[in-house]
Amino acid sequence: VDRVASLSAADESSLSFLANPIFRRELAKTRAGVVVLAPEYVDECPVDCLICANPYATFARIAAMLHPRARRAPGIDATAAVAPDATVAATAFVGAQATIGARAALGERVEIGAGSVVADDAKIGEDTRLAERVVICSGVEVGRRCTIHPGAVIGADGFGFAQDEREGWVKIPQIGGVSIGDDVEIGANTTIDRGTIEDTVIEAGVKLDNLVQIAHNVRIGEHTIMAAMSGAAGSTTIGKRCMIGGGAVLINHISVCDDVMFLFRSVVTKSVDKLGVYSGVLPAEEAGQWRRNAARFRQLDGFAERLRRAERELRALAGKGAS
Amino acid sequence: VDRVASLSAADESSLSFLANPIFRRELAKTRAGVVVLAPEYVDECPVDCLICANPYATFARIAAMLHPRARRAPGIDATAAVAPDATVAATAFVGAQATIGARAALGERVEIGAGSVVADDAKIGEDTRLAERVVICSGVEVGRRCTIHPGAVIGADGFGFAQDEREGWVKIPQIGGVSIGDDVEIGANTTIDRGTIEDTVIEAGVKLDNLVQIAHNVRIGEHTIMAAMSGAAGSTTIGKRCMIGGGAVLINHISVCDDVMFLFRSVVTKSVDKLGVYSGVLPAEEAGQWRRNAARFRQLDGFAERLRRAERELRALAGKGAS
Amino acid sequence: VDRVASLSAADESSLSFLANPIFRRELAKTRAGVVVLAPEYVDECPVDCLICANPYATFARIAAMLHPRARRAPGIDATAAVAPDATVAATAFVGAQATIGARAALGERVEIGAGSVVADDAKIGEDTRLAERVVICSGVEVGRRCTIHPGAVIGADGFGFAQDEREGWVKIPQIGGVSIGDDVEIGANTTIDRGTIEDTVIEAGVKLDNLVQIAHNVRIGEHTIMAAMSGAAGSTTIGKRCMIGGGAVLINHISVCDDVMFLFRSVVTKSVDKLGVYSGVLPAEEAGQWRRNAARFRQLDGFAERLRRAERELRALAGKGAS
C-alpha cells in the first residue's frame, strides 16, 4: 500500500481503517489492500487486516508515514522582512511576505508561512510551524512541534475596560503575555488574548479548532481539546484532558477539573469539580439529564395545555367536594 | 437616474425599491426618480415606478449596472511574490504584498487583493476575486466568478485527532483538498477546512456569510446560503437551496435534503429528509412547534408553581375521597 | 511602585487593586506597595492604600502610566507598499509588509502594524493604531485614538442577495461604507460589514471584543460594549451605553434603546425600548425571570412525569366523583 483511503474508495494499493462502527457496512464491501481494525471486526473483513487495540491512532500514525508533510527547505524568502536583531535558526524557513520583529527568535526547523507576522520579542520553539498569515503578537512564547493554522491571532490585547462616569470605558493595559506549550495545535482564525498582568497559558498537547476564543488570563490544561466556535471567557481555568464541544463556552471566572467533557454548545457558568459529561446551561448539568430535559422541551406547549386542563378539572372536583 | 438609494433618502436622480412590506409607509413619501416594486403597490407610489414580479432581484441587477465594481487593471504589483512556476493569466491582477505559490494557477481576469496568499498548487478560476488578505491553502481549487472576502481561510487542516493513552492526541493527516464551485461567495474570516482523505466540497452558487465554520469532509449543495456564525461539523452533507440561519450549526455527520430552512441558532443533530422550516435543538423540529415551545419556556417557572399547587390539591381531594 | 500586579503576586514595588469583592480574601495577605481600593475595604488592607470611588478605573489610569505602550518611531518601513497618491502624516508609522491604497489618508501619529491593509480611499484618524494584519476596506473611515486588533476586517461586503428563480441568488451591490467614531476598540478577527446603500456606523467609545460580527447597516451607539462572539444582524440599531454579553445576538432589524444589558448568549428578536437587564430567547426577557425559567428547565423531565401522574389521579378522582 502507498496511500490511505476510505473503506468505500480504497483499492488494492490503499490502506483503510474501521474505527467508528457506523462504517461497518462498508467493511464487507471494501477492496482495500489492508484494513486497520479492532479484533472484533476481523471476521467481517474481506481483505487483509492489521489488528490493533486502537485502530484510529494506528491509522493516524501509518497515514503520517505514507503522506508526510513536505518540509520547506531552510532559508528566508527574499520578500520576508526580518529585523536585523531577530534570531533565525539556520534550519528555519521564513516564507514570502512574512515579518519577523525585533529580538524575535525562531528555533531549529521552524517554518513561518507566507504573510505571517512574528512580532517583537516573540519566541517560536523548535519544529513549530506557522501556516500562512498567522499573527504572533509581541512577547508571545510558542513551544516546540506546534502547528498554528492561517489567520490565528495569538496575543492580542484582552478585553478589559473599567467603566467610568465621565469617560465611558477606560482601557486596562494588557501587559501579560501568552505562553503556549509543546505539541499544541491552533485552528484557523482562532484568537488567544494576552493576559492582563500575568500570562494566558495553553499547556502542552492542547488542540484548538477553528474560530475558538480564548480570553485573557485563561489557563488550559494539558491535552485538552476544544472544538470549533467554543470559547473560554476571562480567567477560566480548564483542567487536563477535557473535551469541550463545538460552540460550548465557559464563563464567570470558573475552574473545571481534569477529564470533564462538555457537549456541543454548553454554557458553563459554575465551576465543575467532578469528572463527567455535562451539557446544557446555567450551570451545565450531567448530560443524560440534560438530554431528557431537552427532549421534554419539545413537548412543552402540550404540557401547558395539559396543566391548564388538570387545573380546571381540579377546580371542578374541588367544587363538588366542597358541595 | 444615476444611483440607487433607500426610499427615504432617494431624490429625483435615484432609483429605489420596495421589496419588504415593512417599508411601505416610506413609499408614500418617497421622492425617488423611479421605484422598483410589485404590481400590488403601484397605487401607493407617488412617483414613476418600474413594475416587476421580483422587485428585489430586479433592483439588484439595476444597482449592479449603476454601481459597477471597479475592475483592477491587469498586472502584478511590484511588491507581490509570485513563484516562477506559477501560472498567472495576462488579464489577471495580483495586488500588493500578495503571494502566489509554486505551480499555482490564476485564470483570466482573476483579482488577488493585497496581502492575499494563494499557496502552492492552488487553482483560481476565471473572474474570481479574492479580497484583501485571503488565504487559499495548497491545492485548493476555486471556481469561476467567486468572491472571497478578507480574512477567509480556505483549506486549513481539518480537526482530526485520534485519542491515544500514551501520547494524548495523534494527528490524523488531512490530505484531502477543498473544491469550490462557480459563483460562490465566502464571507470575511470564514473558515473552510480541507478534507481528511477526500475533498470538502462547496457546490456552485453557495453563499457563506462572515465567521462561518465549515469542517472537513462537508459537502454543501448548490445555491445553499449560510448566515453569519453558522457552521457545519465534520462530514455534514447539506442539500441544494437550503437556508441556514445565523449561528445555526449542524453536527453528528448528518445529511440534510434539498430546500430545508433552519432558523437562527438551530442545533441540528439528526438528519432531515423532508423539506421544511426547522428550528431549535436536539434534533431541530418544525419551526411553528418550536416557537410555541419557546414561548412556553418563558412561563416555565409559573408552570412549576402551578403543578405543585395542583398536586397539593389532588392530595387533599384524594385524602377526602379516601375518607 | 514601578509596576502593577495582582494582589497575590504583588511585592513592595508593585501597585495592586481591589475592584471585585471575590478577591477580598487576597487583600489581607497582599504584600503590595500600594493597593487601590474603595473606602469600605480600607480596614482590611495590610499595606498602604489609595482610596477612591472607582478603584478599577483609577487602577486602569495608573497602570497606563506605569506601563505605557511603546510608540513606534514615525516612518514607513522599506517593505511597505504605499500608493503614490496616499497621504501619510509625517508622524505616522507604517509597518513591514503593510499596504496603503490609492488616495488613502493616515492622520498624525497613526500606527499601521505589520501586514495591515488600508485600502483605496480609506481614512484613518489621528493617534489610531492598527495592529498586525488588519484590513480596512476601501472608503472606510476610522476616527481618532482607535485601536484595531489583528485580523479584524472592517468594510467587507454585507451579506445581501435577492432570491431569483432562474439564477439562484443575485448579489445586491454593497455600496455603502463604514464609519467608525473616535476612541473605538475592535477585537481580533472581528468583522464589520459595509452598508448596502448608507453606512454602517460605530459611534464613539464603542468597544468590541474578538470574533464579533457586525452586519451591514447596523448602528451602534456611543460607549456600547460587545463581548466576544456576539453579533448584530443587518440593520440592527443599538443605543448608547448598552452591554452585550458574550455570544449574544440581535436579529430581525430591531432597535434597542440606551442603557440595556443583554446577558451572555441572549437571542434578541424584538425591539427593546425600556432600559434593563435581559436574557434568553424569542424575545429576550427580563433577566431574573429568565434565570428562574432556566433553572426550571433542569427539572423539566421531572415535571413531565409529575404532570402525567396528576392527570391519572385526576381521572381516578373524577371517576369516583362520577360514580
PDB file of C-alpha atoms in Angstrom, chain B residues 220-319:
ATOM      1  CA  ILE B 220     -22.762  21.889   0.633  1.00  0.00           C
ATOM      2  CA  GLY B 221     -25.235  21.709  -2.247  1.00  0.00           C
ATOM      3  CA  GLU B 222     -25.832  24.288  -4.946  1.00  0.00           C
ATOM      4  CA  HIS B 223     -27.297  27.664  -4.006  1.00  0.00           C
ATOM      5  CA  THR B 224     -27.402  26.910  -0.287  1.00  0.00           C
ATOM      6  CA  ILE B 225     -26.919  30.016   1.833  1.00  0.00           C
ATOM      7  CA  MET B 226     -25.481  30.177   5.367  1.00  0.00           C
ATOM      8  CA  ALA B 227     -25.740  33.272   7.558  1.00  0.00           C
ATOM      9  CA  ALA B 228     -23.075  34.617   9.882  1.00  0.00           C
ATOM     10  CA  MET B 229     -21.585  32.458  12.630  1.00  0.00           C
ATOM     11  CA  SER B 230     -23.277  29.295  11.403  1.00  0.00           C
ATOM     12  CA  GLY B 231     -21.359  26.081  10.972  1.00  0.00           C
ATOM     13  CA  ALA B 232     -21.278  22.546   9.664  1.00  0.00           C
ATOM     14  CA  ALA B 233     -19.298  19.967  11.637  1.00  0.00           C
ATOM     15  CA  GLY B 234     -17.226  17.239  10.035  1.00  0.00           C
ATOM     16  CA  SER B 235     -18.839  15.129   7.279  1.00  0.00           C
ATOM     17  CA  THR B 236     -22.131  17.036   7.207  1.00  0.00           C
ATOM     18  CA  THR B 237     -23.931  16.836   3.851  1.00  0.00           C
ATOM     19  CA  ILE B 238     -26.291  19.706   3.061  1.00  0.00           C
ATOM     20  CA  GLY B 239     -28.621  19.690   0.060  1.00  0.00           C
ATOM     21  CA  LYS B 240     -29.331  22.295  -2.564  1.00  0.00           C
ATOM     22  CA  ARG B 241     -31.094  25.607  -1.927  1.00  0.00           C
ATOM     23  CA  CYS B 242     -31.048  25.245   1.848  1.00  0.00           C
ATOM     24  CA  MET B 243     -31.062  28.342   4.074  1.00  0.00           C
ATOM     25  CA  ILE B 244     -29.092  28.105   7.301  1.00  0.00           C
ATOM     26  CA  GLY B 245     -29.824  30.904   9.762  1.00  0.00           C
ATOM     27  CA  GLY B 246     -27.276  32.881  11.735  1.00  0.00           C
ATOM     28  CA  GLY B 247     -25.464  30.844  14.380  1.00  0.00           C
ATOM     29  CA  ALA B 248     -27.172  27.601  13.374  1.00  0.00           C
ATOM     30  CA  VAL B 249     -24.963  24.508  13.446  1.00  0.00           C
ATOM     31  CA  LEU B 250     -25.223  21.011  12.020  1.00  0.00           C
ATOM     32  CA  ILE B 251     -23.392  18.253  13.863  1.00  0.00           C
ATOM     33  CA  ASN B 252     -23.145  14.443  14.070  1.00  0.00           C
ATOM     34  CA  HIS B 253     -22.230  13.612  10.449  1.00  0.00           C
ATOM     35  CA  ILE B 254     -25.818  14.197   9.293  1.00  0.00           C
ATOM     36  CA  SER B 255     -27.429  14.679   5.901  1.00  0.00           C
ATOM     37  CA  VAL B 256     -29.954  17.363   5.081  1.00  0.00           C
ATOM     38  CA  CYS B 257     -32.096  17.146   1.973  1.00  0.00           C
ATOM     39  CA  ASP B 258     -32.732  19.952  -0.523  1.00  0.00           C
ATOM     40  CA  ASP B 259     -34.838  23.038   0.263  1.00  0.00           C
ATOM     41  CA  VAL B 260     -34.621  22.950   4.038  1.00  0.00           C
ATOM     42  CA  MET B 261     -34.537  26.117   6.139  1.00  0.00           C
ATOM     43  CA  PHE B 262     -33.076  26.209   9.649  1.00  0.00           C
ATOM     44  CA  LEU B 263     -33.874  29.264  11.723  1.00  0.00           C
ATOM     45  CA  PHE B 264     -31.183  31.269  13.507  1.00  0.00           C
ATOM     46  CA  ARG B 265     -29.123  29.348  16.037  1.00  0.00           C
ATOM     47  CA  SER B 266     -30.718  25.967  15.452  1.00  0.00           C
ATOM     48  CA  VAL B 267     -28.683  22.981  16.566  1.00  0.00           C
ATOM     49  CA  VAL B 268     -29.328  20.215  14.080  1.00  0.00           C
ATOM     50  CA  THR B 269     -28.279  16.813  15.401  1.00  0.00           C
ATOM     51  CA  LYS B 270     -30.260  14.402  13.246  1.00  0.00           C
ATOM     52  CA  SER B 271     -30.592  14.053   9.504  1.00  0.00           C
ATOM     53  CA  VAL B 272     -33.511  15.845   7.847  1.00  0.00           C
ATOM     54  CA  ASP B 273     -35.080  14.186   4.812  1.00  0.00           C
ATOM     55  CA  LYS B 274     -38.193  16.314   4.362  1.00  0.00           C
ATOM     56  CA  LEU B 275     -38.158  19.879   3.101  1.00  0.00           C
ATOM     57  CA  GLY B 276     -39.498  22.438   5.551  1.00  0.00           C
ATOM     58  CA  VAL B 277     -38.613  25.063   8.114  1.00  0.00           C
ATOM     59  CA  TYR B 278     -36.903  23.825  11.277  1.00  0.00           C
ATOM     60  CA  SER B 279     -35.618  25.319  14.476  1.00  0.00           C
ATOM     61  CA  GLY B 280     -34.469  24.563  17.993  1.00  0.00           C
ATOM     62  CA  VAL B 281     -32.291  21.767  19.274  1.00  0.00           C
ATOM     63  CA  LEU B 282     -31.799  18.030  19.642  1.00  0.00           C
ATOM     64  CA  PRO B 283     -32.999  17.449  16.959  1.00  0.00           C
ATOM     65  CA  ALA B 284     -34.306  20.517  15.225  1.00  0.00           C
ATOM     66  CA  GLU B 285     -38.081  20.445  14.970  1.00  0.00           C
ATOM     67  CA  GLU B 286     -40.688  22.012  12.767  1.00  0.00           C
ATOM     68  CA  ALA B 287     -40.443  25.760  13.362  1.00  0.00           C
ATOM     69  CA  GLY B 288     -44.045  26.518  14.373  1.00  0.00           C
ATOM     70  CA  GLN B 289     -43.995  23.922  17.129  1.00  0.00           C
ATOM     71  CA  TRP B 290     -40.616  25.187  18.296  1.00  0.00           C
ATOM     72  CA  ARG B 291     -41.886  28.739  18.535  1.00  0.00           C
ATOM     73  CA  ARG B 292     -44.799  27.598  20.698  1.00  0.00           C
ATOM     74  CA  ASN B 293     -42.482  25.627  22.952  1.00  0.00           C
ATOM     75  CA  ALA B 294     -40.066  28.525  23.199  1.00  0.00           C
ATOM     76  CA  ALA B 295     -42.914  30.834  24.183  1.00  0.00           C
ATOM     77  CA  ARG B 296     -43.934  28.347  26.865  1.00  0.00           C
ATOM     78  CA  PHE B 297     -40.361  28.308  28.131  1.00  0.00           C
ATOM     79  CA  ARG B 298     -40.926  31.868  29.290  1.00  0.00           C
ATOM     80  CA  GLN B 299     -43.765  30.627  31.509  1.00  0.00           C
ATOM     81  CA  LEU B 300     -41.862  27.657  32.866  1.00  0.00           C
ATOM     82  CA  ASP B 301     -41.290  28.944  36.360  1.00  0.00           C
ATOM     83  CA  GLY B 302     -45.003  29.669  36.652  1.00  0.00           C
ATOM     84  CA  PHE B 303     -45.853  26.176  35.425  1.00  0.00           C
ATOM     85  CA  ALA B 304     -43.704  24.652  38.141  1.00  0.00           C
ATOM     86  CA  GLU B 305     -45.651  26.538  40.782  1.00  0.00           C
ATOM     87  CA  ARG B 306     -48.987  25.622  39.270  1.00  0.00           C
ATOM     88  CA  LEU B 307     -48.011  21.961  39.027  1.00  0.00           C
ATOM     89  CA  ARG B 308     -47.008  21.904  42.676  1.00  0.00           C
ATOM     90  CA  ARG B 309     -50.300  23.501  43.700  1.00  0.00           C
ATOM     91  CA  ALA B 310     -52.310  21.068  41.558  1.00  0.00           C
ATOM     92  CA  GLU B 311     -50.510  18.159  43.158  1.00  0.00           C
ATOM     93  CA  ARG B 312     -51.254  19.504  46.644  1.00  0.00           C
ATOM     94  CA  GLU B 313     -54.912  19.928  45.839  1.00  0.00           C
ATOM     95  CA  LEU B 314     -55.017  16.449  44.361  1.00  0.00           C
ATOM     96  CA  ARG B 315     -53.623  15.000  47.559  1.00  0.00           C
ATOM     97  CA  ALA B 316     -56.205  16.912  49.554  1.00  0.00           C
ATOM     98  CA  LEU B 317     -59.021  15.693  47.341  1.00  0.00           C
ATOM     99  CA  ALA B 318     -57.708  12.151  47.310  1.00  0.00           C
ATOM    100  CA  GLY B 319     -57.497  12.271  51.110  1.00  0.00           C
TER     101      GLY B 319
END
